[in-house]
Coordinates of C-alpha atoms in Angstrom, one line a residue:
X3 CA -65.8 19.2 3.5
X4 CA -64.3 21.0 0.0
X5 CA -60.5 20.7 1.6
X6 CA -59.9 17.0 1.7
X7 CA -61.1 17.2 -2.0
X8 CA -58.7 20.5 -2.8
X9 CA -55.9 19.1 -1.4
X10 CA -56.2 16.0 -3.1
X11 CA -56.7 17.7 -6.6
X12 CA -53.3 19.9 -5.7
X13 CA -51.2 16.6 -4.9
X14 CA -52.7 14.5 -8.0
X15 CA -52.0 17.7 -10.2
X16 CA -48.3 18.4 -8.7
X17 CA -45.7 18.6 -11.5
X18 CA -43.5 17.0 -8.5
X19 CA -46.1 13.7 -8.3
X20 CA -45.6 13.4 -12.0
X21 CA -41.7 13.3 -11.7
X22 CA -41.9 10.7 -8.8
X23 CA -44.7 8.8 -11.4
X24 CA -42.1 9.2 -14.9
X25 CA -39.4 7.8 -12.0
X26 CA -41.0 5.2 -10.9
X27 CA -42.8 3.8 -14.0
X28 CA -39.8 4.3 -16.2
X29 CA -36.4 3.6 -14.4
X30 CA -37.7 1.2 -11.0
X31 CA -36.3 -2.5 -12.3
X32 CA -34.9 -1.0 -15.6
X33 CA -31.5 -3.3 -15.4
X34 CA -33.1 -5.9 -12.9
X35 CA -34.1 -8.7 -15.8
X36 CA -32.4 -10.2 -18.4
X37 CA -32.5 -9.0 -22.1
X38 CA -35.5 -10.5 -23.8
X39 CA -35.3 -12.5 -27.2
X40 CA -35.8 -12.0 -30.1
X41 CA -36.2 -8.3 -30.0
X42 CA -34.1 -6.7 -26.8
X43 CA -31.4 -9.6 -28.3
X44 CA -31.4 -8.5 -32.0
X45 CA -31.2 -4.8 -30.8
X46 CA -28.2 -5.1 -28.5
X47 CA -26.3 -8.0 -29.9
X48 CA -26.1 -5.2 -33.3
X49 CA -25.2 -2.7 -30.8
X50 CA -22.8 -5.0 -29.1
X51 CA -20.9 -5.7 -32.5
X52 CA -21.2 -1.8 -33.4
X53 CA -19.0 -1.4 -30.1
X54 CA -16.6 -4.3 -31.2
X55 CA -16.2 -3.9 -34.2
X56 CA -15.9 0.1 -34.3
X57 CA -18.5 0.0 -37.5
X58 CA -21.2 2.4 -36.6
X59 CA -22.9 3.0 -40.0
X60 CA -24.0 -1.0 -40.7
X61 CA -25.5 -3.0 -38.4
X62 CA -24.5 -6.4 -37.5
X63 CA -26.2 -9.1 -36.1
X64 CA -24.3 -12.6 -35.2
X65 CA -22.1 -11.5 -37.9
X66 CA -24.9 -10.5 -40.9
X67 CA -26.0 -7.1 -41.6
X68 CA -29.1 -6.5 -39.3
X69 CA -31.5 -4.0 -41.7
X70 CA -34.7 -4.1 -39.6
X71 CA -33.8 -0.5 -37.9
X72 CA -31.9 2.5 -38.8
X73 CA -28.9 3.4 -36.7
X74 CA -30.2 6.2 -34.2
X75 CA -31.0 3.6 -31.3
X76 CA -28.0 1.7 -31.7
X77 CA -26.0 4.9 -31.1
X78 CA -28.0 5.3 -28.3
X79 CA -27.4 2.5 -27.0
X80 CA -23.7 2.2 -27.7
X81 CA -23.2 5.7 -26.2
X82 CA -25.2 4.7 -22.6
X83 CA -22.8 1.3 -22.4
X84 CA -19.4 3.1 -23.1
X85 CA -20.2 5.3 -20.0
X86 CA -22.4 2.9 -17.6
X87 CA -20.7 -0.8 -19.0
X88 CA -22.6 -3.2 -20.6
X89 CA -25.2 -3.8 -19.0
X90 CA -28.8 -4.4 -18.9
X91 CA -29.6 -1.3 -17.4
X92 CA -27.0 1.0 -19.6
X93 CA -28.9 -1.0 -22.5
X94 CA -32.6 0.1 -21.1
X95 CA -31.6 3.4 -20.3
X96 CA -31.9 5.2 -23.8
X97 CA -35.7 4.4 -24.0
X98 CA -36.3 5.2 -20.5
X99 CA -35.2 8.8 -21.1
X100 CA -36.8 8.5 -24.5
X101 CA -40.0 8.1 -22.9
X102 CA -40.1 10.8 -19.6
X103 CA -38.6 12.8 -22.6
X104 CA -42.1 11.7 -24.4
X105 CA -43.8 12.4 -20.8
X106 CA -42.2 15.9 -20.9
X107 CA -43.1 17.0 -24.4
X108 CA -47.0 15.7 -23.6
X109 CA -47.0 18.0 -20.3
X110 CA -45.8 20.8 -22.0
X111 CA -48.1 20.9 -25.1
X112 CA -51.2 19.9 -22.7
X113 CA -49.9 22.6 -20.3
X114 CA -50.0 25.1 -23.3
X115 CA -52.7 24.2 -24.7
X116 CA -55.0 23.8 -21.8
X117 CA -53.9 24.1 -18.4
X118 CA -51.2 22.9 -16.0
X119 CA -53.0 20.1 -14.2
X120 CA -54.4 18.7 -16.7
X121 CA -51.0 18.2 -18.4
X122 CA -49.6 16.4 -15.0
X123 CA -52.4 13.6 -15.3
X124 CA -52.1 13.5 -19.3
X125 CA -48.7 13.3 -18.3
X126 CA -49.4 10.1 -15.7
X127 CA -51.4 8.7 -17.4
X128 CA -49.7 8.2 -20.5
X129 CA -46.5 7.1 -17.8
X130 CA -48.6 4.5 -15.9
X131 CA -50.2 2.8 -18.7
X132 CA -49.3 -0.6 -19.7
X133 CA -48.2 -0.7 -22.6
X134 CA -45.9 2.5 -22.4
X135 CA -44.2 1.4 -19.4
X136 CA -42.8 -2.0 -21.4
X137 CA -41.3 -0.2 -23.7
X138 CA -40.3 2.1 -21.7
X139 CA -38.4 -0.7 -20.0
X140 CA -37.3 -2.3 -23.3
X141 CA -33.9 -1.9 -25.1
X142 CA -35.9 -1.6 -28.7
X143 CA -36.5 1.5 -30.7
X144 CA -40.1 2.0 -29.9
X145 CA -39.7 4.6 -27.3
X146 CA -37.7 6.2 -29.2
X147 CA -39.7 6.5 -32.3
X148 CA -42.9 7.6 -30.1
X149 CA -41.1 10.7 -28.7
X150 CA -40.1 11.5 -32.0
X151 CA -44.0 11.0 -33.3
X152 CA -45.3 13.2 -30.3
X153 CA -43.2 15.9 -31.3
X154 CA -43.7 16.5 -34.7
X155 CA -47.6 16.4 -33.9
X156 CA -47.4 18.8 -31.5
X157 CA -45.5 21.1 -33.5
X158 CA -48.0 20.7 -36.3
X159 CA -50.6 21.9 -34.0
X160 CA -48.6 24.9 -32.9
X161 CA -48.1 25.5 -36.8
X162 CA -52.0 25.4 -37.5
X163 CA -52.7 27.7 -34.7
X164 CA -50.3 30.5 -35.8
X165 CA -50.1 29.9 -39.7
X166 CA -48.8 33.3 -40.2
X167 CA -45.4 32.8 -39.1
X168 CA -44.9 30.6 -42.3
X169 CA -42.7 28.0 -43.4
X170 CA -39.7 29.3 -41.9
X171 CA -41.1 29.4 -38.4
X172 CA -39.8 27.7 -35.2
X173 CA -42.9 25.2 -35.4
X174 CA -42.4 23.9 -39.2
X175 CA -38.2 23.5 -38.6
X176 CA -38.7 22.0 -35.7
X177 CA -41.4 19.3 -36.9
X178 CA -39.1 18.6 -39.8
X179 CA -36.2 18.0 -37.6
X180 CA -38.2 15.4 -35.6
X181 CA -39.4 13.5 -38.6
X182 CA -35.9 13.3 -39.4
X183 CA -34.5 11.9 -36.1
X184 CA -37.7 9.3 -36.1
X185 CA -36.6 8.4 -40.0
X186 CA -33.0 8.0 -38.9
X187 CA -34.9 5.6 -35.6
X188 CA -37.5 4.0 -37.7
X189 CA -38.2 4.8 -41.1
X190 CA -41.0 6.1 -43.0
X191 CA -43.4 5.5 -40.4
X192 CA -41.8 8.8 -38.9
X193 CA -43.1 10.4 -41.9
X194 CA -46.2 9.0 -42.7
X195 CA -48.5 9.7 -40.1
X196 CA -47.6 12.8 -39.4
X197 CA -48.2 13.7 -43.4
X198 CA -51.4 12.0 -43.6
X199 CA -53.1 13.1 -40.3
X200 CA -52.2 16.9 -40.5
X201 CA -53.2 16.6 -44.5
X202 CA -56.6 15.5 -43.5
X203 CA -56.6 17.9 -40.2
X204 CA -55.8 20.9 -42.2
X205 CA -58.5 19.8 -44.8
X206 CA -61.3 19.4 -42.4
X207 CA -60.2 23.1 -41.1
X208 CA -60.2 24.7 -44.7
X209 CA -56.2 25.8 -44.2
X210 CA -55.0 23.6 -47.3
X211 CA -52.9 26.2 -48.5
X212 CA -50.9 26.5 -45.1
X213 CA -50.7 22.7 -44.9
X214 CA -48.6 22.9 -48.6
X215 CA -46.5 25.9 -47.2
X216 CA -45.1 23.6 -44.7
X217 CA -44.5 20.5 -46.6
X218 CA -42.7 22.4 -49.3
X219 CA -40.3 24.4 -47.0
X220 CA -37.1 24.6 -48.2
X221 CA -36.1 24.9 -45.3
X222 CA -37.8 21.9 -43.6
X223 CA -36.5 19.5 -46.3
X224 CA -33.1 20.8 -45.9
X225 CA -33.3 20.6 -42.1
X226 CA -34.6 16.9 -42.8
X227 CA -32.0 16.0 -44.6
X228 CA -29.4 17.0 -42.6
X229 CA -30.9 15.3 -39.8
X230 CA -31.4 11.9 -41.9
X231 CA -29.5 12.2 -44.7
X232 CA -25.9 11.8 -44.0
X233 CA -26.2 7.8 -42.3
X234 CA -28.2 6.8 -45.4
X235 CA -26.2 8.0 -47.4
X236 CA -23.1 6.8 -45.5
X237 CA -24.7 3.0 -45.7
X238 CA -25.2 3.2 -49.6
X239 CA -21.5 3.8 -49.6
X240 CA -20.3 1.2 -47.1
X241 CA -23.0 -1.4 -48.1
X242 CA -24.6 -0.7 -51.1
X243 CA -28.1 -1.5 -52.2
X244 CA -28.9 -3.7 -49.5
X245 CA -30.3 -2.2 -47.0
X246 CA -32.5 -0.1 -49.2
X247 CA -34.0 -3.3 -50.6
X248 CA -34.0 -4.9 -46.9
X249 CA -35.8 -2.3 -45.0
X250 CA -38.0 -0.3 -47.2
X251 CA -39.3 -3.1 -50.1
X252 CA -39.6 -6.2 -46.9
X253 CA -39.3 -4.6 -43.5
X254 CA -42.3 -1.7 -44.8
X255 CA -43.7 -2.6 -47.6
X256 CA -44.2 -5.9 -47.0
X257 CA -45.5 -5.5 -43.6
X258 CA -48.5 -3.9 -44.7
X259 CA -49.2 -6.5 -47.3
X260 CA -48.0 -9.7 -45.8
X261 CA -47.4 -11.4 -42.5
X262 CA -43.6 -10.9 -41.1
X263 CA -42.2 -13.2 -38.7
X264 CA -45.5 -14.4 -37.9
X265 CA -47.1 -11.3 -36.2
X266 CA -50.6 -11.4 -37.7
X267 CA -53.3 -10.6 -36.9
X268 CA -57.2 -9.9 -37.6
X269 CA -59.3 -7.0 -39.1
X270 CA -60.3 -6.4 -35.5
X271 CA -56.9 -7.1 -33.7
X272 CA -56.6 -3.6 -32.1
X273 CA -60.3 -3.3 -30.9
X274 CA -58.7 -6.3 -28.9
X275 CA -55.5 -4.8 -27.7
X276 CA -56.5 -1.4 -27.2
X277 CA -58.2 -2.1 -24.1
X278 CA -55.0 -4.2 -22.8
X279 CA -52.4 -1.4 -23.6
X280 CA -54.3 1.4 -22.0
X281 CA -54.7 -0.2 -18.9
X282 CA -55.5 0.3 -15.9
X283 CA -57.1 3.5 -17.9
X284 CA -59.8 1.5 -20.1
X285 CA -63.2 2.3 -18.7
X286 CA -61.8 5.9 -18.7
X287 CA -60.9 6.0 -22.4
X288 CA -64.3 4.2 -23.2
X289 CA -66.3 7.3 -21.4
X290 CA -64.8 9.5 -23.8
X291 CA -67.1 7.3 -26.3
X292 CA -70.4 7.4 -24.6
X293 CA -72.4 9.0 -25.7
X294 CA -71.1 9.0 -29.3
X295 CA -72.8 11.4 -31.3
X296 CA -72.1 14.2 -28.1
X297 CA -68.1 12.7 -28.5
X298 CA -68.6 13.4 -32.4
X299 CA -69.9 16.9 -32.1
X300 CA -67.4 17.8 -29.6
X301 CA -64.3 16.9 -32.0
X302 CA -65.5 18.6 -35.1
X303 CA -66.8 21.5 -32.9
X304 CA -63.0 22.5 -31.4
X305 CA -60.2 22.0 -33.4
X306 CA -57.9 20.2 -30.5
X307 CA -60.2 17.5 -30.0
X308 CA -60.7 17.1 -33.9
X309 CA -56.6 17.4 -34.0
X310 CA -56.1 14.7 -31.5
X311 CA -59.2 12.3 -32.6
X312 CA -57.8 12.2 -36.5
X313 CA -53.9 11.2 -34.9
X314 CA -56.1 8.3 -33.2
X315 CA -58.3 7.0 -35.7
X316 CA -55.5 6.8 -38.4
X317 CA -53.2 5.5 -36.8
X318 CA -56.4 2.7 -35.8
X319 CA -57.4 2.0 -39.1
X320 CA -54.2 2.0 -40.6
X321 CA -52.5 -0.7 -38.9
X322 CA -56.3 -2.6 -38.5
X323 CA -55.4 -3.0 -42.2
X324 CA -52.2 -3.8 -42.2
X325 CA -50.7 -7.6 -43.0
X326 CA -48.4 -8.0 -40.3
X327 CA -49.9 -6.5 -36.3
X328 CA -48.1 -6.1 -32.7
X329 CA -49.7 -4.4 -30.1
X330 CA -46.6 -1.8 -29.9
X331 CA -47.5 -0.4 -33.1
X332 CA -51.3 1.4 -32.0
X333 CA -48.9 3.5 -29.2
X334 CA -48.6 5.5 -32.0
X335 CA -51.6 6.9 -31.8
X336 CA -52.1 6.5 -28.4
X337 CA -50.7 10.0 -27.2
X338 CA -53.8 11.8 -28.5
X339 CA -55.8 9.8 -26.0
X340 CA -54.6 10.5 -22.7
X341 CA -54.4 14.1 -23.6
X342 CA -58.7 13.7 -24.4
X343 CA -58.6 11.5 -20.8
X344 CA -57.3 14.4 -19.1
X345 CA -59.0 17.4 -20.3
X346 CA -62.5 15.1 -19.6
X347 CA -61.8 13.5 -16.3
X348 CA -64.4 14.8 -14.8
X349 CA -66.5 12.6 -17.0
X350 CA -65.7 9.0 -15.4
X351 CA -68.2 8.7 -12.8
X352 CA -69.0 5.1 -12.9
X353 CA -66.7 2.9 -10.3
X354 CA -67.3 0.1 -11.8
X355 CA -66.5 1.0 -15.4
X356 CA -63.3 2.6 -14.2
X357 CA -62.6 -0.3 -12.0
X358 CA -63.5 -3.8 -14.4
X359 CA -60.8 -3.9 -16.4
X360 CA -57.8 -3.4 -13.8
X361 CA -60.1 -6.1 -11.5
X362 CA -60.3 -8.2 -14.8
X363 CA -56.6 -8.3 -15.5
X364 CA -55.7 -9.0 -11.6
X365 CA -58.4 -11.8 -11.7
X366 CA -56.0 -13.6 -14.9
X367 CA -53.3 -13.2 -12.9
X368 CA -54.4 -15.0 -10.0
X369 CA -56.0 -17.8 -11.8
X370 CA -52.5 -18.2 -14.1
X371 CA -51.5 -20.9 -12.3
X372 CA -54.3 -22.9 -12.6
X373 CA -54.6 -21.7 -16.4
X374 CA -51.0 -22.8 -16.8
X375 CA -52.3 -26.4 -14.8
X376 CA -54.5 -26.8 -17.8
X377 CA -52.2 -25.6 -20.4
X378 CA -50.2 -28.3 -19.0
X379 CA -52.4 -31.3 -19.8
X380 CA -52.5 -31.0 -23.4
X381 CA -49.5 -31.8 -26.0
X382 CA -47.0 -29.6 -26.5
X383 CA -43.1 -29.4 -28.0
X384 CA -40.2 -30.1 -25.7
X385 CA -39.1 -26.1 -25.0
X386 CA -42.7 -25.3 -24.5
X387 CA -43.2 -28.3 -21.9
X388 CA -40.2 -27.4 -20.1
X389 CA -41.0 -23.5 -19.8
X390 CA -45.0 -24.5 -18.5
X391 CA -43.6 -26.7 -16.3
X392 CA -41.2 -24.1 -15.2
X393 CA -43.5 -21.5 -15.0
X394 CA -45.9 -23.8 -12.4
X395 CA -43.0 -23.9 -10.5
X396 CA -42.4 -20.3 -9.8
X397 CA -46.3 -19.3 -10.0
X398 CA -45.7 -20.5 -6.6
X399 CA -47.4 -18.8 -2.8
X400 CA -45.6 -15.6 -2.9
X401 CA -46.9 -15.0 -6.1
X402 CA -50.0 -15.5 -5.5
X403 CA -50.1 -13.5 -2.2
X404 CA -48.6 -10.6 -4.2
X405 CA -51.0 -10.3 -7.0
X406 CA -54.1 -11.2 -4.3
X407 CA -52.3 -7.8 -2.0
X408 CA -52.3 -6.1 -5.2
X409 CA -56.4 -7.1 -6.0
X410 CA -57.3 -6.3 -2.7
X411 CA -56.0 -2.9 -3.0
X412 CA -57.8 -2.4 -6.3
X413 CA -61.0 -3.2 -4.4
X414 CA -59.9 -1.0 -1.4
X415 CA -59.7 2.2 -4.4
X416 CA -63.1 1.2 -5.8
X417 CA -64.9 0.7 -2.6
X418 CA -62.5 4.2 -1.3
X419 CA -65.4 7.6 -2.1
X420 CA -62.9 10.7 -1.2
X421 CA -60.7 10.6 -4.2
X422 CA -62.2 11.1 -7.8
X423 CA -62.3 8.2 -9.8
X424 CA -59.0 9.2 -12.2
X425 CA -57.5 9.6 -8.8
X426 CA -57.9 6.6 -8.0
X427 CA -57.1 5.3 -11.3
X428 CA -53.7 7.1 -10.6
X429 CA -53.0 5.0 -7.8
X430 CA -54.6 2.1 -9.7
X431 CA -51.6 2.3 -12.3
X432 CA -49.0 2.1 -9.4
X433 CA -50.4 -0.9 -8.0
X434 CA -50.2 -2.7 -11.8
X435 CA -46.8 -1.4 -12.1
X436 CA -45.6 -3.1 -8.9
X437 CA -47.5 -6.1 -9.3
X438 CA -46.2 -6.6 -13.2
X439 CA -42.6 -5.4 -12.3
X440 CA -42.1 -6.5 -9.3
X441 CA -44.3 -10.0 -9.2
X442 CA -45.0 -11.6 -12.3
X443 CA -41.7 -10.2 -15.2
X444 CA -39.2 -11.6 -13.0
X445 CA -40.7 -15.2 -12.7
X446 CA -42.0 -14.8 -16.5
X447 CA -38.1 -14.1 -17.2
X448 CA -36.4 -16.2 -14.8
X449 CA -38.9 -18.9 -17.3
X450 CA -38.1 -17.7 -20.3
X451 CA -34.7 -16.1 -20.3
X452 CA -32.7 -16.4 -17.5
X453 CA -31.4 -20.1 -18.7
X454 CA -30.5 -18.2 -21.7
X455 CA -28.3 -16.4 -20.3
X456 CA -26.9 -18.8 -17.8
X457 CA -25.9 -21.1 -21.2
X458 CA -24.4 -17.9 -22.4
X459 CA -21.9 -17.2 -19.7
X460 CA -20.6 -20.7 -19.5
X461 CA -19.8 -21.4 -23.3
X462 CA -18.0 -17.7 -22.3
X463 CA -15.9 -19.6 -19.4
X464 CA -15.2 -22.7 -21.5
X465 CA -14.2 -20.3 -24.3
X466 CA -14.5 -23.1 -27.5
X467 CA -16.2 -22.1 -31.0
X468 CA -19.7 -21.7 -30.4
X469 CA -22.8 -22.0 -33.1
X470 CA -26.7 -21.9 -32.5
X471 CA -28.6 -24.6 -33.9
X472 CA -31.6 -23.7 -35.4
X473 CA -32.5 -21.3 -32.6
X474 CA -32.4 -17.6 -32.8
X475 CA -32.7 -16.0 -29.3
X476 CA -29.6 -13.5 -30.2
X477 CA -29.7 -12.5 -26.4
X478 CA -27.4 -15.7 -26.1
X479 CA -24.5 -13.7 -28.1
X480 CA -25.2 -10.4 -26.4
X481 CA -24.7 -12.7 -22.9
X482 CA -21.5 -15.0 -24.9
X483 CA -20.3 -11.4 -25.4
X484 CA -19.3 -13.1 -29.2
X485 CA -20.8 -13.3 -32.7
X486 CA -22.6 -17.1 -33.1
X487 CA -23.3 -18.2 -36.6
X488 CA -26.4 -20.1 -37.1
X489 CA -25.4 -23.6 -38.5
X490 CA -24.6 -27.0 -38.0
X491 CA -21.6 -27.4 -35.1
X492 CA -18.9 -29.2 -36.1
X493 CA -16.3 -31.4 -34.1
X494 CA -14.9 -29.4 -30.9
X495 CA -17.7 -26.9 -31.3
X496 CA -20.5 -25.9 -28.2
X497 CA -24.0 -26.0 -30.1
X498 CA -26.7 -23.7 -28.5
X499 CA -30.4 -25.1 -28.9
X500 CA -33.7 -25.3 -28.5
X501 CA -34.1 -28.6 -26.3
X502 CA -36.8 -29.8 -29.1
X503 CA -33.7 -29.6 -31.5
X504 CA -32.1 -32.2 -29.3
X505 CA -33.0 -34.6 -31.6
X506 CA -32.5 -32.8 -34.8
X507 CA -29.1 -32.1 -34.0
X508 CA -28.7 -36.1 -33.3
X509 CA -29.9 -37.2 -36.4
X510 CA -27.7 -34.7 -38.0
X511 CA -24.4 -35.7 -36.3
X512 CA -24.6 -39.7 -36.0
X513 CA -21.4 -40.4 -35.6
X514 CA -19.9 -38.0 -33.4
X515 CA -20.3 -37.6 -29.6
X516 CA -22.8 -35.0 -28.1
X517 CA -22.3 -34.2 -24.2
X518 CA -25.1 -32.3 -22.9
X519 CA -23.4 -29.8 -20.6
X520 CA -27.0 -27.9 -19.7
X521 CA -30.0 -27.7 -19.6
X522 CA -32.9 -25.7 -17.9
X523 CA -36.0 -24.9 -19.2
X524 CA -36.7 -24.5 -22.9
X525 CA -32.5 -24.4 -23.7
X526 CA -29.3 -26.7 -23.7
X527 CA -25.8 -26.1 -24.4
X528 CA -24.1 -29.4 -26.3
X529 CA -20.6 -30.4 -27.0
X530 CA -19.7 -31.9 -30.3
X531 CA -16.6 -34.4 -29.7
X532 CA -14.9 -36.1 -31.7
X533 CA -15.3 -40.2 -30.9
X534 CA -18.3 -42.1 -31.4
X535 CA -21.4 -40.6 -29.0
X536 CA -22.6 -43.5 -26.2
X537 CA -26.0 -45.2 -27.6
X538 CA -28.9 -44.8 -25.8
X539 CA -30.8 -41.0 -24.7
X540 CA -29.2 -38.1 -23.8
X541 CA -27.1 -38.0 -20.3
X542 CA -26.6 -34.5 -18.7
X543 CA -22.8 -34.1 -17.6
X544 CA -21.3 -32.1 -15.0
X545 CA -21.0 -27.7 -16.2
X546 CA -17.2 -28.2 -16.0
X547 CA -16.4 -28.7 -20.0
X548 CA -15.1 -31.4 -19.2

């Protein structure tokens, strides 16, 4: 009776099943939906314009200097389209590899540190979890950044282990060097952390002194300058003061103080939002909790667990502090965790506490279309009306039959007794993966930015001047495969809106004519012309410019 149980540990521990996992969870629909505004927009309409314009030290966006990000993602970026095109998928390709890269660096630590299996299912884990596996999938820096995070922890932890070997050793250069890559993808944020959580980690284990060794190497500092150094430098020249002022007074500083672009949040935001971006893995994670005081002793009792614990709750209270929240930013301290999942899997023995909250999240899903049936009733704007109404539309039998295959299967693993429970979570994860990749983001897209880039490509084939109208979805220039300045059109131009700017831009042209050449869901593409517009309310026209 021991074999079936063997074998299964052997196949959920192969380094083989972990490849097939980082494969599928990573690259499996990477170029298969449009680029998503604002973010996937912003990111690769800069790196469209780095291509175009041959400028790869500033950052443009629609023709401005775009100084939310440093430059190391939109090399990245630029360098994947010059070989593979274009392309949604050459795009998405840099932070999939950023993040089995991240996969990678996790199994190896784990695998040093403890043992191989329990690197492999750190290693899924951390691949089949939610939020990981959207930005694995996204053309944004985040992936990037979080490899760069993981490594310099790790090598902080290989530091404190071996102290002796100073600050010249292969662990301190090598954590500098990553804090210099994440500063050159992110900023400071590369730097903090890392400084704060070892400085209290190194406290708590009475090795102060070896703590300052390493952040006063020479060494390190030089090898983090050379890593950083040069593009900042190379922007002061080409642009002056202003991205200093730009990203590290507004884009940092402020969003610890103050709401930016209307993320915020509340003081208890990520207690919320933790348990969405580790699923299908929350009732594991909330074993390692129970009981407490045992999980407290444990973590100041071996230095690993108090290592990883300290990366997790700063990184928690931190940004539970800060002004301005997404749920992107917790992943930061989210590595630590599936390393404690792993090494205590044997702990989750309750089916239903592993099982509630991938059931919960299937049951939302199969009652969105009657959620989005009541959304409907109530008042909305004209964009939003449009994209419910859209949305109704493609929630349509298939969908429901997929997520409903997808539920029963969930049930199937919680009702199934042979495998261990973080087995079955394993298999959990896949079935959220293909559900959410394969069901519900291309209807949520084909909503929300597919008529994007359908106006996109025909102001490309009528090829007139093109502005937006108070509308910034910059995946609209990325698709137009042209810079488009956000202001009022002018006669002969193509405006690209909002459909609730219809209106707007009416009252702000009254004498000139506006054909409507699209429209689909929360977008419209209008011509300005030059005689007087008909009276009466808008008229869609045939997509031939005419």
């Amino acid at each position: 009776m021991k074999l079936v149980p063997d074998r299964l540990d052997v196949f959920f521990t192969s380094p083989w099943i972990l490849a097939a996992v980082v494969l599928f969870a990573f690259f499996w629909q990477l170029g298969a939906l449009p680029l998503y505004d604002l973010d996937e927009g912003a990111f690769t309409e800069a790196t469209r314009e780095m291509i175009a314009s041959g400028n790869y030290i500033t950052p443009h966006k629609d023709g401005e200097p775009r100084y939310d990000k440093p430059v190391l993602i939109y090399w990245a970026q630029a360098a994947s389209a010059q070989v593979l095109g274009f392309n949604e998928f050459a795009l998405r390709l840099p932070s999939a590899l950023a993040a089995a890269l991240w996969v990678w660096a996790l199994w190896r630590f784990v695998r040093e540190r403890l043992d191989a299996p329990t690197a492999v299912v750190a290693g899924m884990a951390l691949a089949l979890s939610l939020q990981v596996s959207l930005v694995a999938k996204a053309a944004v820096a985040d992936a990037l950044l979080n490899l760069f995070i993981a490594l310099t922890f790790f090598e902080i932890y290989r530091f404190y282990t071996r102290p002796e070997a100073g600050s010249r050793s292969g662990p301190v250069v090598r954590a500098w060097l990553w804090m210099g890559l994440g500063f050159l993808t992110k900023g400071p944020v590369a730097v903090f952390f890392p400084a704060l959580v070892s400085l209290l980690f190194f406290w708590s284990a009475g090795a102060l002194p070896h703590w300052r060794r390493a952040v006063l190497s020479p060494v390190g500092w030089l090898i983090f300058l050379l890593a950083a150094g040069p593009w900042y430098l190379a922007i002061y020249l080409d642009d002056g003061v202003g991205f200093f002022k730009s990203f590290f007074l507004h884009h940092n500083a402020d969003r610890f103080g103050a709401t930016i672009h209307g993320h915020s949040g509340f003081f208890g935001y990520y207690v919320v939002m933790l348990p969405l971006i580790l699923l299908p893995f929350t009732g594991w994670f909330l074993r390692l909790l129970l009981p407490w005081r045992t999980a407290w002793r444990q973590a100041w009792a071996d230095p690993l667990e108090r290592f990883l614990w300290i990366w997790f709750a700063v990184v928690f209270c931190f940004f539970s502090f800060s002004g301005t929240q997404l749920p992107h930013y917790l992943l930061y301290g989210c590595t630590p965790l599936f390393i404690l999942m792993a090494r205590h899997r044997d702990l989750l023995t309750n089916r239903w506490l592993a099982f509630t909250p991938p059931l919960t999240l299937f049951a939302v899903l199969l009652a969105l279309p009657w959620i989005l049936g009541i959304i409907a009733s109530g008042d909305h704007k004209a964009h939003e009306a449009a994209m419910i109404s859209e949305g109704r539309t493609l929630l349509d039998w298939f969908y429901v039959a997929g997520v409903a295959v997808g539920a029963a299967a969930l049930v199937g693993l919680l009702l199934w007794s042979r495998p261990t429970l973080w087995q079955r979570l394993m298999l959990a994860g896949v079935i959220q993966g293909l559900v959410i990749f394969g069901v519900l983001a291309p209807r949520v897209f084909t909503v929300l930015q597919a008529p994007v880039k359908e106006a996109a490509e025909l102001a490309r084939r009528l090829d007139l001047p093109t502005v937006a109208f108070r509308t910034s979805m910059p995946s609209f220039s990325v698709y137009r495969e042209a810079i488009t300045p956000n202001r009022i059109p002018r006669t002969g131009e193509l405006a690209f809106l909002r459909v609730d700017k219809l209106d707007a831009l009416a009252r702000e042209l009254p004498d000139l004519r506006l054909d409507l050449l699209y429209r689909r869901g929360p977008v419209a593409l209008v011509w300005v012309r030059e005689h007087l517009r008909p009276t009466g309310d808008w008229q869609p026209r045939e997509r031939d410019g005419g």
